[in-house]
Amino acid sequence: MTGVERIPILKIGDVLLASIQVDLQDRDVLALQEDLAEKISATGAHGVVLDISAVDIVDSFIGRMFATIAATSKLFDAHTVVVGMRPAVAITLVELGLTLGEVRTALDLEKGLAILAELGEQAPR
Amino acid sequence: MTREDIPIVADEDVVRVRQVVRSYAQRAKLSLVDQTKLVTATSELARNTLTYGGGGSAVVELLGEGRRQGVRASFRDDGPGIPDITLALTDGWTSGQGMGLGLSGARRLVDEFDLDTAVGRGTTVTVTKWSR
Ligand SMILES: Nc1ncnc2c1ncn2[C@@H]1O[C@H](COP(=O)(O)OP(=O)(O)OP(=O)(O)O)[C@@H](O)[C@H]1O
Ligand SMILES: [Mg+2]
């Protein structure tokens, strides 16, 4: 048995960034969900960016993680953006029939941060 | 090697299936999109084998038919079987906590899909994708 692979979570301003660089086992996915929830509540971050530019497949389990992270973040008044989805992954997701729920997507990190900044301005606090 | 057997008994075996299928799909010269579709389909099926079948095994094979090459992956378990195949293949139907997209989605992502199941005896799902 190998252990849980923990995805590092960086804080940039009031946004949390998690870059997925490895082929995730289901238990790594669950660990990331929990780590992000804790970190959002601890830091009061207003946004979460999931960078999946290095991810070569997204199946229903990983797709559900995106939706769960978005729903959890929302409870803490934070928005979630998935950035860097590869074209082959996007095509496959559509055919698989997966919808990402409330999850926003953006081409790259810069555009993702711009979306979060915009959402933050719409709902000032 | 043109055939590989992979036991599916734990989380990491699902990752292993994805890796083996990816390398076979590359050897069969599937396009990047077709590789991604096949790997995604097999990831779903391997997880079903683990979650619902109680574990089992996968066989991944490289196929050659004239100038066409392909990859076939078969997932077998001796679990409870699927009582209602039509229901199980319906988008959004799950008996557990899933999204009910694994089987129906996998079927859409491949060229050939075969489901063989018997209640109390187990389930075998075989998928094939060909190079174009
Ligand atoms: N190997 C299997 N053995 C027994 N039952 C199975 C097997 N594979 C699938 N099933 C049944 O078929 C249903 C549908 O499977 P499917 O993969 O489409 O959805 P899911 O696994 O429930 O959710 P998802 O894959 O979207 O996370 C399952 O809920 C389960 O009841
Ligand atoms: Mg499934």
mmCIF file of C-alpha atoms in Angstrom, chain B:
data_model
loop_
_atom_site.group_PDB
_atom_site.id
_atom_site.type_symbol
_atom_site.label_atom_id
_atom_site.label_comp_id
_atom_site.label_asym_id
_atom_site.label_seq_id
_atom_site.Cartn_x
_atom_site.Cartn_y
_atom_site.Cartn_z
ATOM 1 C CA MET B 1 4.545 -7.833 -24.609
ATOM 2 C CA THR B 2 1.103 -7.672 -26.193
ATOM 3 C CA ARG B 3 -0.966 -8.659 -23.190
ATOM 4 C CA GLU B 4 -0.967 -7.704 -19.563
ATOM 5 C CA ASP B 5 -2.904 -8.967 -16.552
ATOM 6 C CA ILE B 6 -3.549 -6.503 -13.760
ATOM 7 C CA PRO B 7 -5.142 -7.477 -10.464
ATOM 8 C CA ILE B 8 -7.642 -4.908 -9.197
ATOM 9 C CA VAL B 9 -7.799 -5.062 -5.425
ATOM 10 C CA ALA B 10 -6.975 -1.536 -4.268
ATOM 11 C CA ASP B 11 -7.126 2.141 -5.240
ATOM 12 C CA GLU B 12 -3.658 2.186 -6.747
ATOM 13 C CA ASP B 13 -4.591 -0.602 -9.165
ATOM 14 C CA VAL B 14 -7.023 1.782 -10.865
ATOM 15 C CA VAL B 15 -4.080 4.122 -11.493
ATOM 16 C CA ARG B 16 -2.031 1.175 -12.746
ATOM 17 C CA VAL B 17 -4.790 0.244 -15.210
ATOM 18 C CA ARG B 18 -4.801 3.822 -16.529
ATOM 19 C CA GLN B 19 -1.025 3.721 -17.028
ATOM 20 C CA VAL B 20 -0.953 0.362 -18.795
ATOM 21 C CA VAL B 21 -3.897 1.268 -21.053
ATOM 22 C CA ARG B 22 -2.226 4.584 -21.901
ATOM 23 C CA SER B 23 0.993 2.875 -22.969
ATOM 24 C CA TYR B 24 -0.873 0.268 -25.041
ATOM 25 C CA ALA B 25 -2.974 3.003 -26.683
ATOM 26 C CA GLN B 26 0.211 4.822 -27.641
ATOM 27 C CA ARG B 27 1.674 1.628 -29.088
ATOM 28 C CA ALA B 28 -1.518 1.106 -31.128
ATOM 29 C CA LYS B 29 -1.035 4.676 -32.407
ATOM 30 C CA LEU B 30 -4.413 5.908 -31.238
ATOM 31 C CA SER B 31 -4.824 9.676 -31.524
ATOM 32 C CA LEU B 32 -4.406 11.686 -28.329
ATOM 33 C CA VAL B 33 -8.168 12.183 -28.047
ATOM 34 C CA ASP B 34 -8.826 8.457 -28.572
ATOM 35 C CA GLN B 35 -6.152 7.560 -26.006
ATOM 36 C CA THR B 36 -7.809 9.894 -23.533
ATOM 37 C CA LYS B 37 -11.259 8.420 -24.216
ATOM 38 C CA LEU B 38 -10.037 4.853 -23.781
ATOM 39 C CA VAL B 39 -8.058 5.590 -20.613
ATOM 40 C CA THR B 40 -11.051 7.414 -19.122
ATOM 41 C CA ALA B 41 -13.415 4.537 -19.976
ATOM 42 C CA THR B 42 -11.093 1.960 -18.412
ATOM 43 C CA SER B 43 -10.639 4.093 -15.318
ATOM 44 C CA GLU B 44 -14.419 3.976 -14.834
ATOM 45 C CA LEU B 45 -14.591 0.233 -15.394
ATOM 46 C CA ALA B 46 -11.646 -0.546 -13.112
ATOM 47 C CA ARG B 47 -13.273 1.476 -10.333
ATOM 48 C CA ASN B 48 -16.571 -0.374 -10.814
ATOM 49 C CA THR B 49 -14.698 -3.690 -10.580
ATOM 50 C CA LEU B 50 -13.242 -2.522 -7.269
ATOM 51 C CA THR B 51 -16.312 -0.800 -5.821
ATOM 52 C CA TYR B 52 -19.156 -3.065 -6.905
ATOM 53 C CA GLY B 53 -17.397 -6.272 -7.955
ATOM 54 C CA GLY B 54 -15.384 -6.430 -4.726
ATOM 55 C CA GLY B 55 -12.177 -6.561 -6.770
ATOM 56 C CA GLY B 56 -11.147 -8.623 -9.766
ATOM 57 C CA SER B 57 -8.722 -8.243 -12.618
ATOM 58 C CA ALA B 58 -8.097 -6.539 -15.916
ATOM 59 C CA VAL B 59 -6.577 -7.895 -19.101
ATOM 60 C CA VAL B 60 -5.184 -5.356 -21.556
ATOM 61 C CA GLU B 61 -4.296 -6.521 -25.073
ATOM 62 C CA LEU B 62 -2.774 -5.040 -28.186
ATOM 63 C CA LEU B 63 -4.738 -6.057 -31.282
ATOM 64 C CA GLY B 64 -3.656 -6.119 -34.896
ATOM 65 C CA GLU B 65 -6.115 -6.624 -37.720
ATOM 66 C CA GLY B 66 -4.622 -5.915 -41.121
ATOM 67 C CA ARG B 67 -3.259 -2.401 -40.977
ATOM 68 C CA ARG B 68 -5.570 -1.447 -38.160
ATOM 69 C CA GLN B 69 -4.370 -1.625 -34.590
ATOM 70 C CA GLY B 70 -6.386 -1.493 -31.435
ATOM 71 C CA VAL B 71 -6.489 -2.014 -27.706
ATOM 72 C CA ARG B 72 -8.889 -4.261 -25.858
ATOM 73 C CA ALA B 73 -9.377 -4.132 -22.107
ATOM 74 C CA SER B 74 -11.461 -6.599 -20.175
ATOM 75 C CA PHE B 75 -12.566 -6.234 -16.548
ATOM 76 C CA ARG B 76 -13.678 -9.285 -14.659
ATOM 77 C CA ASP B 77 -14.992 -9.840 -11.168
ATOM 78 C CA ASP B 78 -16.795 -12.590 -9.271
ATOM 79 C CA GLY B 79 -19.007 -10.120 -7.460
ATOM 80 C CA PRO B 80 -22.800 -9.831 -7.169
ATOM 81 C CA GLY B 81 -23.449 -9.213 -10.884
ATOM 82 C CA ILE B 82 -25.846 -6.641 -12.317
ATOM 83 C CA PRO B 83 -29.559 -7.523 -11.971
ATOM 84 C CA ASP B 84 -30.874 -4.948 -14.468
ATOM 85 C CA ILE B 85 -28.475 -4.144 -17.309
ATOM 86 C CA THR B 86 -30.731 -1.541 -18.932
ATOM 87 C CA LEU B 87 -30.957 0.357 -15.671
ATOM 88 C CA ALA B 88 -27.203 0.090 -15.027
ATOM 89 C CA LEU B 89 -26.523 1.500 -18.511
ATOM 90 C CA THR B 90 -28.864 4.448 -17.964
ATOM 91 C CA ASP B 91 -27.116 7.810 -17.584
ATOM 92 C CA GLY B 92 -27.403 8.975 -14.007
ATOM 93 C CA TRP B 93 -28.502 5.687 -12.453
ATOM 94 C CA THR B 94 -26.383 4.535 -9.529
ATOM 95 C CA SER B 95 -26.963 2.006 -6.780
ATOM 96 C CA GLY B 96 -24.305 3.744 -4.709
ATOM 97 C CA GLN B 97 -22.951 7.261 -4.338
ATOM 98 C CA GLY B 98 -21.653 7.645 -7.878
ATOM 99 C CA MET B 99 -22.985 9.786 -10.674
ATOM 100 C CA GLY B 100 -24.181 6.824 -12.691
ATOM 101 C CA LEU B 101 -21.998 7.771 -15.632
ATOM 102 C CA GLY B 102 -19.278 5.132 -15.537
ATOM 103 C CA LEU B 103 -20.883 2.341 -17.572
ATOM 104 C CA SER B 104 -22.980 4.449 -19.932
ATOM 105 C CA GLY B 105 -20.157 6.957 -20.436
ATOM 106 C CA ALA B 106 -17.573 4.221 -21.013
ATOM 107 C CA ARG B 107 -19.826 2.735 -23.682
ATOM 108 C CA ARG B 108 -19.927 6.064 -25.533
ATOM 109 C CA LEU B 109 -16.152 6.495 -25.337
ATOM 110 C CA VAL B 110 -15.159 3.248 -27.065
ATOM 111 C CA ASP B 111 -15.742 1.517 -30.420
ATOM 112 C CA GLU B 112 -16.888 -1.834 -29.044
ATOM 113 C CA PHE B 113 -18.550 -2.500 -25.699
ATOM 114 C CA ASP B 114 -19.578 -5.838 -24.261
ATOM 115 C CA LEU B 115 -21.237 -6.462 -20.915
ATOM 116 C CA ASP B 116 -21.557 -9.986 -19.598
ATOM 117 C CA THR B 117 -23.064 -10.383 -16.161
ATOM 118 C CA ALA B 118 -24.983 -12.872 -14.069
ATOM 119 C CA VAL B 119 -26.478 -12.268 -10.655
ATOM 120 C CA GLY B 120 -24.457 -14.049 -8.007
ATOM 121 C CA ARG B 121 -21.694 -14.971 -10.433
ATOM 122 C CA GLY B 122 -19.998 -11.782 -11.500
ATOM 123 C CA THR B 123 -19.463 -9.271 -14.238
ATOM 124 C CA THR B 124 -17.151 -8.939 -17.224
ATOM 125 C CA VAL B 125 -17.010 -5.736 -19.236
ATOM 126 C CA THR B 126 -14.883 -5.630 -22.395
ATOM 127 C CA VAL B 127 -14.082 -2.496 -24.367
ATOM 128 C CA THR B 128 -12.120 -2.012 -27.592
ATOM 129 C CA LYS B 129 -10.835 1.032 -29.391
ATOM 130 C CA TRP B 130 -9.271 1.003 -32.878
ATOM 131 C CA SER B 131 -6.829 3.307 -34.540
ATOM 132 C CA ARG B 132 -8.288 5.190 -37.507
#
